Tab-separated table of C-alpha atoms in Angstrom:
chain	number	residue	atom	x	y	z
A	1	MET	CA	18.041	15.477	-26.807
A	2	THR	CA	17.986	17.288	-23.332
A	3	GLN	CA	15.758	16.534	-21.541
A	4	PRO	CA	14.030	19.820	-19.478
A	5	ALA	CA	13.993	20.509	-15.744
A	6	ASP	CA	10.465	20.386	-15.569
A	7	ALA	CA	6.686	19.254	-17.573
A	8	GLU	CA	3.508	20.859	-17.637
A	9	LEU	CA	0.883	18.798	-17.369
A	10	SER	CA	0.195	16.940	-20.669
A	11	PRO	CA	-2.338	18.244	-22.829
A	12	GLY	CA	-5.754	16.992	-21.775
A	13	ARG	CA	-4.364	15.394	-18.459
A	14	GLU	CA	-6.363	15.026	-15.138
A	15	ALA	CA	-6.067	16.969	-12.397
A	16	TRP	CA	-7.381	17.285	-8.324
A	17	SER	CA	-9.958	19.906	-8.144
A	18	ARG	CA	-8.014	21.157	-5.138
A	19	ARG	CA	-5.159	20.031	-2.440
A	20	SER	CA	-7.707	18.623	-0.294
A	21	VAL	CA	-9.373	15.961	-2.182
A	22	PHE	CA	-5.958	14.634	-3.184
A	23	ILE	CA	-4.364	14.820	0.982
A	24	LEU	CA	-8.021	12.668	0.981
A	25	ALA	CA	-6.569	10.065	-1.618
A	26	ALA	CA	-3.351	9.932	-0.647
A	27	ILE	CA	-4.509	9.040	2.979
A	28	GLY	CA	-7.453	6.394	1.190
A	29	SER	CA	-3.987	4.867	-0.321
A	30	ALA	CA	-1.548	4.628	2.594
A	31	VAL	CA	-4.606	3.374	5.402
A	32	GLY	CA	-4.992	-0.279	4.318
A	33	LEU	CA	-5.290	-3.452	5.459
A	34	GLY	CA	-1.886	-4.023	6.611
A	35	ASN	CA	-2.339	-0.658	8.867
A	36	ILE	CA	-5.274	-2.612	10.669
A	37	TRP	CA	-3.844	-6.587	10.647
A	38	ARG	CA	-0.055	-5.704	10.445
A	39	PHE	CA	0.789	-2.995	12.580
A	40	PRO	CA	-0.782	-3.673	16.071
A	41	TYR	CA	1.206	-7.356	15.837
A	42	VAL	CA	4.225	-5.748	14.818
A	43	ALA	CA	4.303	-3.061	17.558
A	44	TYR	CA	3.212	-5.697	19.956
A	45	SER	CA	6.136	-8.183	19.125
A	46	ASN	CA	8.674	-5.669	18.993
A	47	GLY	CA	8.748	-3.950	22.221
A	48	GLY	CA	5.129	-3.082	22.808
A	49	GLY	CA	4.916	0.816	24.084
A	50	ALA	CA	8.664	0.988	23.921
A	51	PHE	CA	8.261	0.558	19.791
A	52	MET	CA	6.755	3.947	19.238
A	53	ILE	CA	10.285	5.567	19.979
A	54	PRO	CA	11.920	3.538	16.490
A	55	TYR	CA	8.093	3.835	14.785
A	56	LEU	CA	8.622	7.604	15.390
A	57	VAL	CA	11.988	7.667	14.162
A	58	ALA	CA	11.565	5.942	11.004
A	59	LEU	CA	8.408	8.077	10.429
A	60	LEU	CA	10.923	11.281	10.579
A	61	THR	CA	13.756	9.555	8.629
A	62	ALA	CA	12.357	7.495	6.524
A	63	GLY	CA	8.418	7.454	5.471
A	64	ILE	CA	8.057	11.072	5.142
A	65	PRO	CA	11.198	12.024	3.730
A	66	LEU	CA	10.372	9.354	1.423
A	67	LEU	CA	6.639	10.698	0.382
A	68	PHE	CA	8.486	14.214	-0.143
A	69	LEU	CA	10.882	12.712	-2.840
A	70	TYR	CA	7.654	11.014	-4.745
A	71	TYR	CA	5.683	13.875	-4.261
A	72	SER	CA	8.573	15.640	-5.900
A	73	ILE	CA	9.247	13.623	-8.623
A	74	GLY	CA	5.613	13.516	-9.898
A	75	HIS	CA	4.501	17.098	-9.215
A	76	ARG	CA	8.129	18.018	-11.587
A	77	PHE	CA	7.880	15.749	-14.197
A	78	LYS	CA	3.828	15.386	-14.723
A	79	GLY	CA	3.654	11.964	-15.271
A	80	SER	CA	3.397	8.435	-14.205
A	81	PRO	CA	6.352	6.586	-13.177
A	82	PRO	CA	7.370	5.810	-16.421
A	83	LEU	CA	6.830	8.804	-17.666
A	84	ALA	CA	8.343	11.123	-14.537
A	85	PHE	CA	11.631	8.825	-14.696
A	86	ARG	CA	12.000	9.389	-18.521
A	87	ARG	CA	11.948	12.634	-18.243
A	88	MET	CA	14.625	12.775	-15.022
A	89	SER	CA	16.662	10.492	-17.185
A	90	LYS	CA	15.968	8.410	-20.839
A	91	ARG	CA	18.047	5.479	-18.693
A	92	ALA	CA	15.631	5.764	-15.398
A	93	GLU	CA	12.440	4.790	-17.280
A	94	GLY	CA	12.742	1.096	-16.993
A	95	LEU	CA	12.159	1.900	-12.838
A	96	GLY	CA	8.927	3.267	-13.577
A	97	TRP	CA	7.987	0.312	-15.704
A	98	TRP	CA	9.621	-1.897	-12.475
A	99	GLN	CA	7.161	-0.294	-10.758
A	100	VAL	CA	4.087	-0.302	-12.536
A	101	GLY	CA	4.556	-4.566	-12.819
A	102	ILE	CA	4.567	-4.632	-9.098
A	103	CYS	CA	1.366	-2.471	-8.987
A	104	PHE	CA	-0.330	-5.164	-11.031
A	105	VAL	CA	0.708	-8.136	-9.371
A	106	ILE	CA	-0.461	-6.509	-5.902
A	107	ALA	CA	-3.751	-5.521	-7.268
A	108	VAL	CA	-4.108	-9.083	-8.755
A	109	TYR	CA	-4.367	-10.683	-5.262
A	110	TYR	CA	-5.633	-7.529	-3.088
A	111	ALA	CA	-8.977	-7.446	-4.795
A	112	VAL	CA	-9.600	-11.029	-3.561
A	113	ILE	CA	-8.989	-9.909	0.389
A	114	ILE	CA	-12.069	-7.318	-0.458
A	115	ALA	CA	-13.845	-10.232	-1.844
A	116	TRP	CA	-13.444	-12.072	1.374
A	117	ALA	CA	-13.833	-8.978	3.554
A	118	ALA	CA	-17.321	-8.741	1.659
A	119	ARG	CA	-18.484	-12.629	2.534
A	120	PHE	CA	-17.627	-11.689	5.876
A	121	ALA	CA	-19.732	-8.642	6.248
A	122	ILE	CA	-22.571	-10.910	4.934
A	123	PHE	CA	-21.461	-13.401	7.352
A	124	SER	CA	-21.894	-10.810	10.300
A	125	ALA	CA	-25.319	-9.289	9.052
A	126	LYS	CA	-27.002	-13.211	9.139
A	127	GLY	CA	-25.209	-14.016	12.519
A	128	ASP	CA	-23.581	-16.996	10.527
A	129	LEU	CA	-20.290	-16.493	12.840
A	130	SER	CA	-22.861	-16.536	16.064
A	131	SER	CA	-20.741	-20.013	17.653
A	132	PRO	CA	-16.850	-19.959	17.911
A	133	GLU	CA	-17.109	-23.377	15.599
A	134	LYS	CA	-19.379	-21.634	12.682
A	135	ALA	CA	-16.633	-18.749	13.324
A	136	GLY	CA	-13.890	-21.255	13.112
A	137	SER	CA	-14.811	-22.914	9.746
A	138	ALA	CA	-15.757	-19.792	7.867
A	139	PHE	CA	-12.707	-19.036	6.243
A	140	SER	CA	-11.552	-22.721	5.623
A	141	ASP	CA	-15.083	-23.135	4.426
A	142	LEU	CA	-15.031	-20.190	2.111
A	143	THR	CA	-11.289	-20.878	0.764
A	144	GLN	CA	-10.728	-24.646	1.005
A	145	SER	CA	-6.859	-24.351	1.117
A	146	ASP	CA	-4.806	-26.259	-0.663
A	147	GLN	CA	-0.824	-25.903	-0.080
A	148	SER	CA	0.351	-28.746	-1.660
A	149	SER	CA	-0.434	-27.444	-5.283
A	150	LEU	CA	-1.538	-25.301	-7.615
A	151	GLY	CA	-5.271	-25.891	-8.220
A	152	PHE	CA	-8.085	-24.325	-10.302
A	153	ASP	CA	-11.094	-26.130	-8.364
A	154	TYR	CA	-13.140	-22.516	-7.876
A	155	VAL	CA	-14.789	-21.500	-4.720
A	156	ALA	CA	-17.937	-19.725	-5.674
A	157	GLY	CA	-18.567	-17.890	-2.499
A	158	VAL	CA	-15.141	-15.874	-3.370
A	159	ALA	CA	-15.478	-15.629	-6.839
A	160	TRP	CA	-18.655	-13.206	-7.227
A	161	PRO	CA	-17.685	-11.145	-4.860
A	162	LEU	CA	-14.173	-11.238	-6.377
A	163	LEU	CA	-15.668	-10.303	-9.988
A	164	ILE	CA	-18.395	-7.109	-7.954
A	165	THR	CA	-15.256	-5.990	-6.552
A	166	TRP	CA	-13.373	-5.528	-9.841
A	167	ILE	CA	-16.218	-4.099	-11.045
A	168	VAL	CA	-16.685	-1.410	-8.690
A	169	VAL	CA	-13.052	-0.777	-9.123
A	170	ILE	CA	-13.107	-0.660	-12.663
A	171	GLY	CA	-16.187	1.698	-12.333
A	172	ILE	CA	-14.710	4.326	-10.270
A	173	LEU	CA	-11.634	4.536	-12.423
A	174	ALA	CA	-13.283	4.982	-15.770
A	175	PHE	CA	-14.826	8.183	-14.198
A	176	GLY	CA	-11.345	9.694	-14.096
A	177	VAL	CA	-9.020	11.456	-11.158
A	178	GLN	CA	-11.797	14.060	-9.812
A	179	LYS	CA	-15.078	11.816	-10.212
A	180	GLY	CA	-13.990	8.854	-9.612
A	181	ILE	CA	-10.864	8.888	-7.187
A	182	GLY	CA	-11.447	11.763	-5.792
A	183	ALA	CA	-15.033	11.661	-5.249
A	184	THR	CA	-14.600	7.863	-3.939
A	185	SER	CA	-12.203	9.203	-1.239
A	186	GLN	CA	-13.973	12.165	-0.194
A	187	PHE	CA	-16.354	9.907	1.057
A	188	PHE	CA	-14.676	6.664	2.115
A	189	VAL	CA	-11.822	7.705	3.653
A	190	PRO	CA	-13.949	10.020	6.428
A	191	VAL	CA	-16.476	7.114	6.571
A	192	LEU	CA	-14.360	4.471	7.237
A	193	VAL	CA	-12.488	6.655	10.069
A	194	VAL	CA	-16.289	6.809	11.500
A	195	LEU	CA	-16.733	3.733	11.279
A	196	PHE	CA	-13.374	2.603	12.758
A	197	ILE	CA	-13.746	4.789	15.527
A	198	ALA	CA	-16.921	2.984	16.144
A	199	VAL	CA	-15.048	-0.341	15.851
A	200	VAL	CA	-12.588	0.532	18.748
A	201	ILE	CA	-15.558	2.336	20.849
A	202	ARG	CA	-17.419	-0.992	20.860
A	203	ALA	CA	-13.801	-2.946	21.709
A	204	LEU	CA	-13.039	-0.666	24.390
A	205	PHE	CA	-15.778	-2.058	26.615
A	206	LEU	CA	-15.233	-5.361	26.686
A	207	ASP	CA	-14.152	-7.521	29.581
A	208	GLY	CA	-10.558	-7.825	29.017
A	209	SER	CA	-10.030	-4.945	26.819
A	210	GLY	CA	-7.696	-3.276	29.904
A	211	ALA	CA	-5.434	-6.248	29.099
A	212	GLY	CA	-5.258	-6.386	25.781
A	213	LEU	CA	-3.917	-2.775	26.030
A	214	ASP	CA	-1.426	-3.517	28.346
A	215	ALA	CA	-0.292	-5.703	26.304
A	216	LEU	CA	0.322	-3.913	23.473
A	217	PHE	CA	1.147	-0.749	24.968
A	218	THR	CA	3.691	-2.144	28.253
A	219	PRO	CA	6.927	-1.245	26.899
A	220	ASP	CA	9.544	-3.274	26.701
A	221	TRP	CA	12.739	-0.952	26.722
A	222	GLY	CA	15.041	-3.447	26.323
A	223	ALA	CA	14.146	-4.445	22.704
A	224	LEU	CA	15.388	-1.149	21.816
A	225	SER	CA	18.738	-2.456	21.854
A	226	ASP	CA	17.686	-4.838	19.387
A	227	SER	CA	18.551	-3.975	15.718
A	228	SER	CA	15.583	-6.137	14.135
A	229	VAL	CA	13.114	-4.166	16.422
A	230	TRP	CA	14.374	-0.668	14.355
A	231	ILE	CA	14.473	-2.447	10.971
A	232	ALA	CA	11.184	-4.005	12.103
A	233	ALA	CA	9.827	-0.073	12.747
A	234	TYR	CA	11.156	1.048	9.144
A	235	GLY	CA	9.814	-2.131	7.522
A	236	GLN	CA	6.503	-1.319	8.773
A	237	ILE	CA	6.673	2.421	8.282
A	238	PHE	CA	7.714	2.018	4.696
A	239	PHE	CA	5.237	-0.984	3.515
A	240	SER	CA	2.184	1.099	5.327
A	241	LEU	CA	2.947	4.776	3.510
A	242	SER	CA	2.221	3.248	0.181
A	243	VAL	CA	5.569	4.607	-1.227
A	244	GLY	CA	8.396	2.854	-3.466
A	245	PHE	CA	5.854	1.272	-6.094
A	246	GLY	CA	4.597	4.463	-8.361
A	247	ILE	CA	1.370	5.524	-6.219
A	248	MET	CA	2.706	8.822	-4.833
A	249	ILE	CA	4.230	9.769	-8.625
A	250	THR	CA	1.490	9.235	-10.156
A	251	TYR	CA	-1.337	10.962	-7.543
A	252	SER	CA	1.197	13.803	-7.230
A	253	SER	CA	1.249	14.157	-11.407
A	254	TYR	CA	-2.397	15.797	-11.200
A	255	LEU	CA	-1.648	17.767	-8.622
A	256	LYS	CA	-2.017	21.952	-9.882
A	257	ARG	CA	1.744	23.855	-10.492
A	258	LYS	CA	1.492	25.588	-7.476
A	259	THR	CA	0.886	22.981	-4.465
A	260	ASN	CA	1.889	22.900	-1.091
A	261	LEU	CA	3.865	19.590	-1.517
A	262	THR	CA	5.303	19.508	2.042
A	263	GLY	CA	2.558	20.530	4.152
A	264	ALA	CA	0.775	17.468	2.214
A	265	GLY	CA	3.004	15.065	2.757
A	266	LEU	CA	3.307	15.961	7.025
A	267	VAL	CA	-0.917	15.708	7.132
A	268	VAL	CA	-0.403	12.207	4.635
A	269	GLY	CA	2.066	10.975	6.906
A	270	PHE	CA	0.882	11.663	10.729
A	271	SER	CA	-2.963	11.095	9.947
A	272	ASN	CA	-1.502	7.257	8.288
A	273	SER	CA	0.224	6.589	11.621
A	274	ALA	CA	-2.746	7.885	14.047
A	275	PHE	CA	-4.925	5.321	12.138
A	276	GLU	CA	-1.897	2.841	12.230
A	277	ILE	CA	-2.357	3.573	16.250
A	278	LEU	CA	-6.399	3.980	16.236
A	279	ALA	CA	-5.967	0.151	14.950
A	280	GLY	CA	-3.771	-1.408	17.458
A	281	ILE	CA	-5.922	0.217	20.155
A	282	GLY	CA	-9.065	-1.679	18.301
A	283	VAL	CA	-7.902	-4.887	17.740
A	284	PHE	CA	-5.564	-5.486	21.038
A	285	ALA	CA	-9.105	-4.481	22.988
A	286	ALA	CA	-10.381	-7.295	21.328
A	287	LEU	CA	-7.824	-9.867	21.661
A	288	GLY	CA	-8.239	-8.754	25.030
A	289	TYR	CA	-11.733	-9.650	25.383
A	290	MET	CA	-11.054	-12.755	23.259
A	291	ALA	CA	-7.988	-13.794	26.019
A	292	ALA	CA	-10.339	-13.735	28.574
A	293	VAL	CA	-13.520	-15.533	27.303
A	294	GLN	CA	-10.619	-18.247	27.209
A	295	GLY	CA	-9.019	-18.170	29.962
A	296	VAL	CA	-5.536	-18.008	28.142
A	297	PRO	CA	-2.806	-15.221	28.006
A	298	VAL	CA	-3.008	-12.374	25.738
A	299	ILE	CA	0.117	-14.126	23.815
A	300	ASP	CA	-1.670	-17.222	22.912
A	301	VAL	CA	-4.576	-14.984	20.338
A	302	ALA	CA	-2.189	-12.526	19.094
A	303	ASP	CA	-2.317	-12.517	15.182
A	304	SER	CA	-2.014	-10.509	12.252
A	305	GLY	CA	-2.498	-10.929	8.717
A	306	ILE	CA	-5.394	-13.064	7.265
A	307	GLY	CA	-5.119	-14.728	10.520
A	308	LEU	CA	-6.482	-11.944	12.413
A	309	ALA	CA	-8.761	-10.571	10.034
A	310	PHE	CA	-10.386	-13.777	9.310
A	311	VAL	CA	-10.079	-15.931	12.091
A	312	ALA	CA	-9.465	-14.371	15.107
A	313	PHE	CA	-12.076	-11.328	14.890
A	314	PRO	CA	-14.432	-13.916	13.583
A	315	THR	CA	-13.866	-15.981	16.512
A	316	ILE	CA	-14.165	-12.686	18.762
A	317	ILE	CA	-17.832	-11.866	16.854
A	318	SER	CA	-18.912	-15.238	18.116
A	319	THR	CA	-18.654	-14.878	21.304
A	320	MET	CA	-19.640	-10.968	22.149
A	321	TRP	CA	-22.854	-9.762	22.748
A	322	GLY	CA	-23.915	-7.285	19.054
A	323	GLY	CA	-21.295	-9.565	17.952
A	324	SER	CA	-23.251	-9.242	14.151
A	325	ILE	CA	-22.956	-5.266	14.479
A	326	PHE	CA	-19.201	-5.394	15.615
A	327	GLY	CA	-18.692	-7.558	12.734
A	328	LEU	CA	-20.455	-5.760	9.995
A	329	LEU	CA	-18.624	-2.782	11.035
A	330	PHE	CA	-14.928	-4.205	11.440
A	331	PHE	CA	-15.795	-5.978	7.539
A	332	ILE	CA	-16.917	-3.003	5.944
A	333	SER	CA	-13.854	-1.093	7.246
A	334	LEU	CA	-11.890	-3.677	5.819
A	335	ILE	CA	-13.707	-3.089	2.502
A	336	PHE	CA	-13.558	0.513	2.510
A	337	ALA	CA	-10.009	0.380	3.167
A	338	GLY	CA	-9.152	-2.051	1.018
A	339	ILE	CA	-11.159	-0.553	-2.301
A	340	THR	CA	-9.318	3.634	-1.431
A	341	SER	CA	-5.874	1.319	-1.681
A	342	LEU	CA	-7.204	-0.888	-4.317
A	343	VAL	CA	-8.227	1.962	-6.663
A	344	SER	CA	-4.789	3.793	-6.081
A	345	ILE	CA	-2.957	1.098	-7.182
A	346	ILE	CA	-4.453	0.361	-10.632
A	347	GLU	CA	-4.309	3.794	-11.269
A	348	VAL	CA	-0.728	3.607	-11.687
A	349	ILE	CA	-1.007	1.216	-14.474
A	350	ILE	CA	-3.704	3.252	-16.126
A	351	SER	CA	-1.448	6.445	-16.238
A	352	ALA	CA	1.099	4.210	-17.321
A	353	VAL	CA	-0.664	3.242	-20.085
A	354	ARG	CA	-2.305	6.484	-21.174
A	355	ASP	CA	1.107	8.495	-20.958
A	356	LYS	CA	2.674	5.426	-23.313
A	357	THR	CA	0.108	5.070	-25.474
A	358	GLY	CA	-2.009	8.075	-25.997
A	359	MET	CA	-5.233	6.126	-24.767
A	360	GLY	CA	-8.258	7.878	-23.274
A	361	ARG	CA	-9.282	7.475	-19.867
A	362	VAL	CA	-12.025	5.169	-20.009
A	363	PRO	CA	-10.398	2.419	-22.879
A	364	ALA	CA	-7.396	2.429	-20.597
A	365	THR	CA	-9.359	1.592	-17.404
A	366	ILE	CA	-11.331	-1.486	-19.709
A	367	LEU	CA	-7.915	-2.901	-21.046
A	368	VAL	CA	-6.038	-2.440	-17.198
A	369	GLY	CA	-9.235	-3.572	-15.216
A	370	ALA	CA	-10.125	-6.629	-18.022
A	371	ALA	CA	-6.775	-8.040	-17.783
A	372	ALA	CA	-6.202	-7.571	-13.904
A	373	THR	CA	-9.788	-8.994	-13.553
A	374	ILE	CA	-8.990	-11.598	-15.559
A	375	VAL	CA	-5.422	-12.911	-13.943
A	376	SER	CA	-7.460	-11.994	-11.010
A	377	MET	CA	-10.252	-14.715	-11.682
A	378	VAL	CA	-7.795	-17.520	-13.014
A	379	PHE	CA	-5.396	-17.640	-9.928
A	380	PHE	CA	-7.253	-16.348	-6.620
A	381	PRO	CA	-11.102	-17.998	-6.284
A	382	THR	CA	-9.451	-21.447	-5.903
A	383	ARG	CA	-8.275	-24.139	-3.502
A	384	SER	CA	-5.255	-22.812	-3.887
A	385	GLY	CA	-5.349	-19.261	-3.703
A	386	VAL	CA	-4.675	-18.599	-0.373
A	387	THR	CA	-1.230	-20.164	-0.748
A	388	VAL	CA	-0.230	-18.449	-4.025
A	389	LEU	CA	-1.727	-15.121	-2.404
A	390	ASP	CA	0.883	-15.742	0.349
A	391	THR	CA	3.636	-16.443	-1.869
A	392	VAL	CA	2.739	-13.379	-4.289
A	393	ASP	CA	2.626	-11.111	-1.398
A	394	HIS	CA	5.703	-12.300	0.456
A	395	PHE	CA	7.675	-11.812	-2.719
A	396	VAL	CA	6.202	-8.922	-3.989
A	397	ASN	CA	6.833	-6.768	-0.704
A	398	GLU	CA	10.259	-8.703	0.631
A	399	PHE	CA	11.584	-7.923	-2.481
A	400	GLY	CA	9.808	-6.309	-5.047
A	401	ILE	CA	8.690	-3.123	-3.546
A	402	VAL	CA	12.135	-2.576	-1.214
A	403	GLY	CA	13.906	-3.519	-4.260
A	404	ALA	CA	12.604	-0.997	-6.467
A	405	ALA	CA	12.519	1.497	-3.762
A	406	LEU	CA	16.388	0.992	-2.965
A	407	THR	CA	17.309	1.511	-6.928
A	408	SER	CA	15.356	4.209	-7.353
A	409	VAL	CA	16.731	6.127	-4.170
A	410	ILE	CA	20.158	4.692	-5.593
A	411	VAL	CA	19.741	6.032	-9.225
A	412	VAL	CA	17.946	9.313	-8.610
A	413	THR	CA	20.296	10.377	-5.569
A	414	TRP	CA	24.198	8.687	-6.249
A	415	LEU	CA	24.035	8.217	-10.195
A	416	LEU	CA	21.614	11.190	-11.396
A	417	ARG	CA	22.718	13.676	-8.549
A	418	LYS	CA	18.938	14.740	-8.825
A	419	LEU	CA	18.392	15.256	-5.205
A	420	PRO	CA	19.703	18.730	-4.948
A	421	SER	CA	16.904	20.028	-7.690
A	422	GLN	CA	13.944	17.968	-6.412
A	423	ARG	CA	14.909	19.601	-2.881
A	424	ASP	CA	14.689	22.855	-4.841
A	425	HIS	CA	11.439	21.957	-6.640
A	426	LEU	CA	9.825	21.081	-3.021
A	427	ASN	CA	11.240	23.972	-1.193
A	428	GLY	CA	9.505	26.443	-4.524
A	429	VAL	CA	6.207	25.633	-3.432
A	430	SER	CA	6.131	24.672	-0.128
A	431	SER	CA	5.758	25.863	3.270
A	432	PHE	CA	7.858	23.506	4.925
A	433	LYS	CA	11.394	23.745	3.732
A	434	LEU	CA	14.045	21.189	3.535
A	435	GLY	CA	17.436	21.190	3.524
A	436	TRP	CA	20.712	18.776	4.253
A	437	ILE	CA	18.753	16.985	6.845
A	438	TRP	CA	16.354	15.724	4.182
A	439	MET	CA	18.857	14.751	1.791
A	440	ALA	CA	20.722	12.739	4.007
A	441	CYS	CA	17.573	10.860	5.283
A	442	VAL	CA	17.118	10.136	1.415
A	443	GLY	CA	20.295	9.803	0.373
A	444	VAL	CA	22.168	7.581	2.939
A	445	ILE	CA	19.659	6.053	6.002
A	446	THR	CA	17.015	5.171	3.884
A	447	PRO	CA	19.195	3.172	1.417
A	448	ILE	CA	21.307	2.081	4.412
A	449	VAL	CA	18.181	0.014	5.813
A	450	LEU	CA	16.172	-0.507	2.596
A	451	ALA	CA	19.589	-2.211	1.645
A	452	TYR	CA	19.788	-4.438	5.060
A	453	MET	CA	16.015	-4.836	4.174
A	454	LEU	CA	16.811	-6.579	1.772
A	455	ILE	CA	19.966	-8.673	1.937
A	456	ASP	CA	18.335	-9.852	5.308
A	457	GLN	CA	15.299	-11.182	3.647
A	458	ILE	CA	17.505	-12.902	0.316
A	459	ILE	CA	19.766	-14.699	3.001
A	460	ASP	CA	16.500	-15.631	5.029
A	461	THR	CA	14.446	-16.754	2.441
A	462	VAL	CA	16.885	-18.683	-0.131
A	463	GLN	CA	18.454	-20.613	3.536
A	464	ASN	CA	15.362	-21.482	4.864
A	465	GLY	CA	12.442	-21.193	2.349
A	466	TYR	CA	9.452	-19.267	2.661
A	467	GLY	CA	6.290	-21.187	4.749
A	468	ASP	CA	5.542	-25.287	4.217
A	469	TYR	CA	4.281	-24.462	0.350
A	470	GLY	CA	5.543	-26.733	-2.601
A	471	GLY	CA	9.027	-25.943	-4.113
A	472	GLY	CA	7.118	-25.146	-7.682
A	473	LEU	CA	4.710	-22.747	-6.089
A	474	VAL	CA	7.612	-20.593	-4.407
A	475	ALA	CA	9.968	-20.762	-7.192
A	476	GLY	CA	7.329	-19.626	-10.016
A	477	PHE	CA	5.041	-17.590	-8.271
A	478	GLY	CA	8.285	-16.014	-5.994
A	479	TRP	CA	11.099	-15.728	-7.532
A	480	ALA	CA	10.313	-16.362	-10.714
A	481	LEU	CA	7.749	-13.595	-11.050
A	482	GLN	CA	9.974	-11.035	-9.424
A	483	ILE	CA	12.640	-11.758	-12.026
A	484	ALA	CA	10.029	-11.484	-14.854
A	485	LEU	CA	9.239	-7.920	-13.212
A	486	ILE	CA	12.081	-6.836	-14.098
A	487	VAL	CA	12.917	-8.049	-17.490
A	488	ILE	CA	9.924	-7.068	-19.188
A	489	ALA	CA	9.771	-3.665	-17.405
A	490	VAL	CA	13.818	-3.312	-18.740
A	491	ALA	CA	12.027	-4.447	-22.690
A	492	VAL	CA	8.914	-2.373	-22.308
A	493	GLY	CA	11.478	1.029	-21.568
A	494	PHE	CA	12.625	-0.003	-24.956
A	495	THR	CA	9.662	0.642	-26.744
A	496	GLY	CA	8.374	4.134	-28.352
A	497	TRP	CA	6.335	6.615	-26.970
A	498	HIS	CA	2.990	8.319	-27.577
A	499	LYS	CA	4.205	11.831	-28.698
A	500	SER	CA	3.019	13.843	-25.930
A	501	ALA	CA	5.796	12.356	-23.816
A	502	ASP	CA	8.600	14.446	-25.520
A	503	THR	CA	6.497	17.702	-25.709
A	504	PRO	CA	8.216	20.801	-25.102
A	505	VAL	CA	8.040	21.347	-21.682
A	506	GLU	CA	8.183	24.619	-19.472
A	507	SER	CA	11.380	25.483	-16.227
A	508	ASP	CA	9.706	26.883	-12.848
A	509	ASP	CA	10.989	29.976	-12.967
A	510	ALA	CA	8.879	30.101	-16.985
A	511	VAL	CA	5.973	29.350	-15.510
A	512	ALA	CA	6.557	31.935	-12.368
A	513	VAL	CA	6.857	35.086	-14.676
A	514	ARG	CA	3.789	33.474	-17.226
A	515	SER	CA	1.621	33.461	-14.111
């Protein structure tokens, strides 16, 4: 059967009520924990203010062009990643299942970070971070980390908020695209921005905040000649925009036929970057205060990731006036940013299950949510949970997401040669028209950068290992898990589909005539 050029919404397929809801949902997905705890340190350690140049170049040549590509795939073929790629070419279906598998892996550990943030919000509200000693021990007491081996000794202080997190997320998703995801995004995203602006304003009035901002924004122009700085910029843009693992394909599949896709992509891309810069200001203003209190340079307190959110910031809270309020706002911001991103990640899996089986929204949500909850509860609220999380996060980001994105770009551009038709689809519904520059960015620049990132990480990890973790943990939760995702994706691609997957579809021209 020859695959048609375009697909209508499958019978009963949900849709956003309007484009603004989709934009807020897409922003909610893109603006996640990485914006708050990853971007500031990446910018600081890669040239400071000078980093903004490669960052902007990466946004314009890879980030936004990739958003356009995935928007066009989802909108044109009206399906989850497996169905969208299948409608493009049956041989490409496995790409979609690879992305679904990546989403499942990310979801099961992402939820525990939200649970940690919830616990720290409670700590802040109760004044339990009132001294550097209490703040310093809070995270280690909560996680009881053991890096040497896999253990199943549960930490109740993590297990209960983790279970509540899953109940909330499953409840949101059960209400559907508009009443669940859309309504949540309309509330959470504006509130998240307001809360974080309050955090930034408070941080700017701390003693030493100026030194922190100087450390972040003072440009090191010599860094621009270092190729690793440019790769770091592309990596940050790539990861922060939620491209490459199916979210934007899924979300755009719920858009109505006539939707300005490129306009939406520009809004989402620049909104995400604006929030990252806002986060950088707030984080480094606070780190400047921490450095001033301790009488050390900012470089000695600068951190990223889990260390920033759950070690450095509690220490800052413990030494400042009004720290309880500051901490509460900060950790609620983490919760809101985490939930909107987790909802988008799980929705990819639910959408794929529904397309594959014809299952209804509620049963599919319960099935996927229950499976994710069980895996999450088994491995992560334990004494080895931090070690497992760090290992899985590293491998799924550096190898899974990058590998899936690189493969999908090469397949769409060079093997199936679908980039011109995707460009025409975008131009047919959008105000901002695309030409050869967009095709060069997607088909040439992006795969070169992604290939370099992937190869460099593989070589480095093979030669040096990862962290100080046991070889069994790295082999099992790192290499073996990523290989298993590919094998499972290929296997699922050979299984049958619900009959709606092959429903006859119409081209854009036919729809235009009918409307």
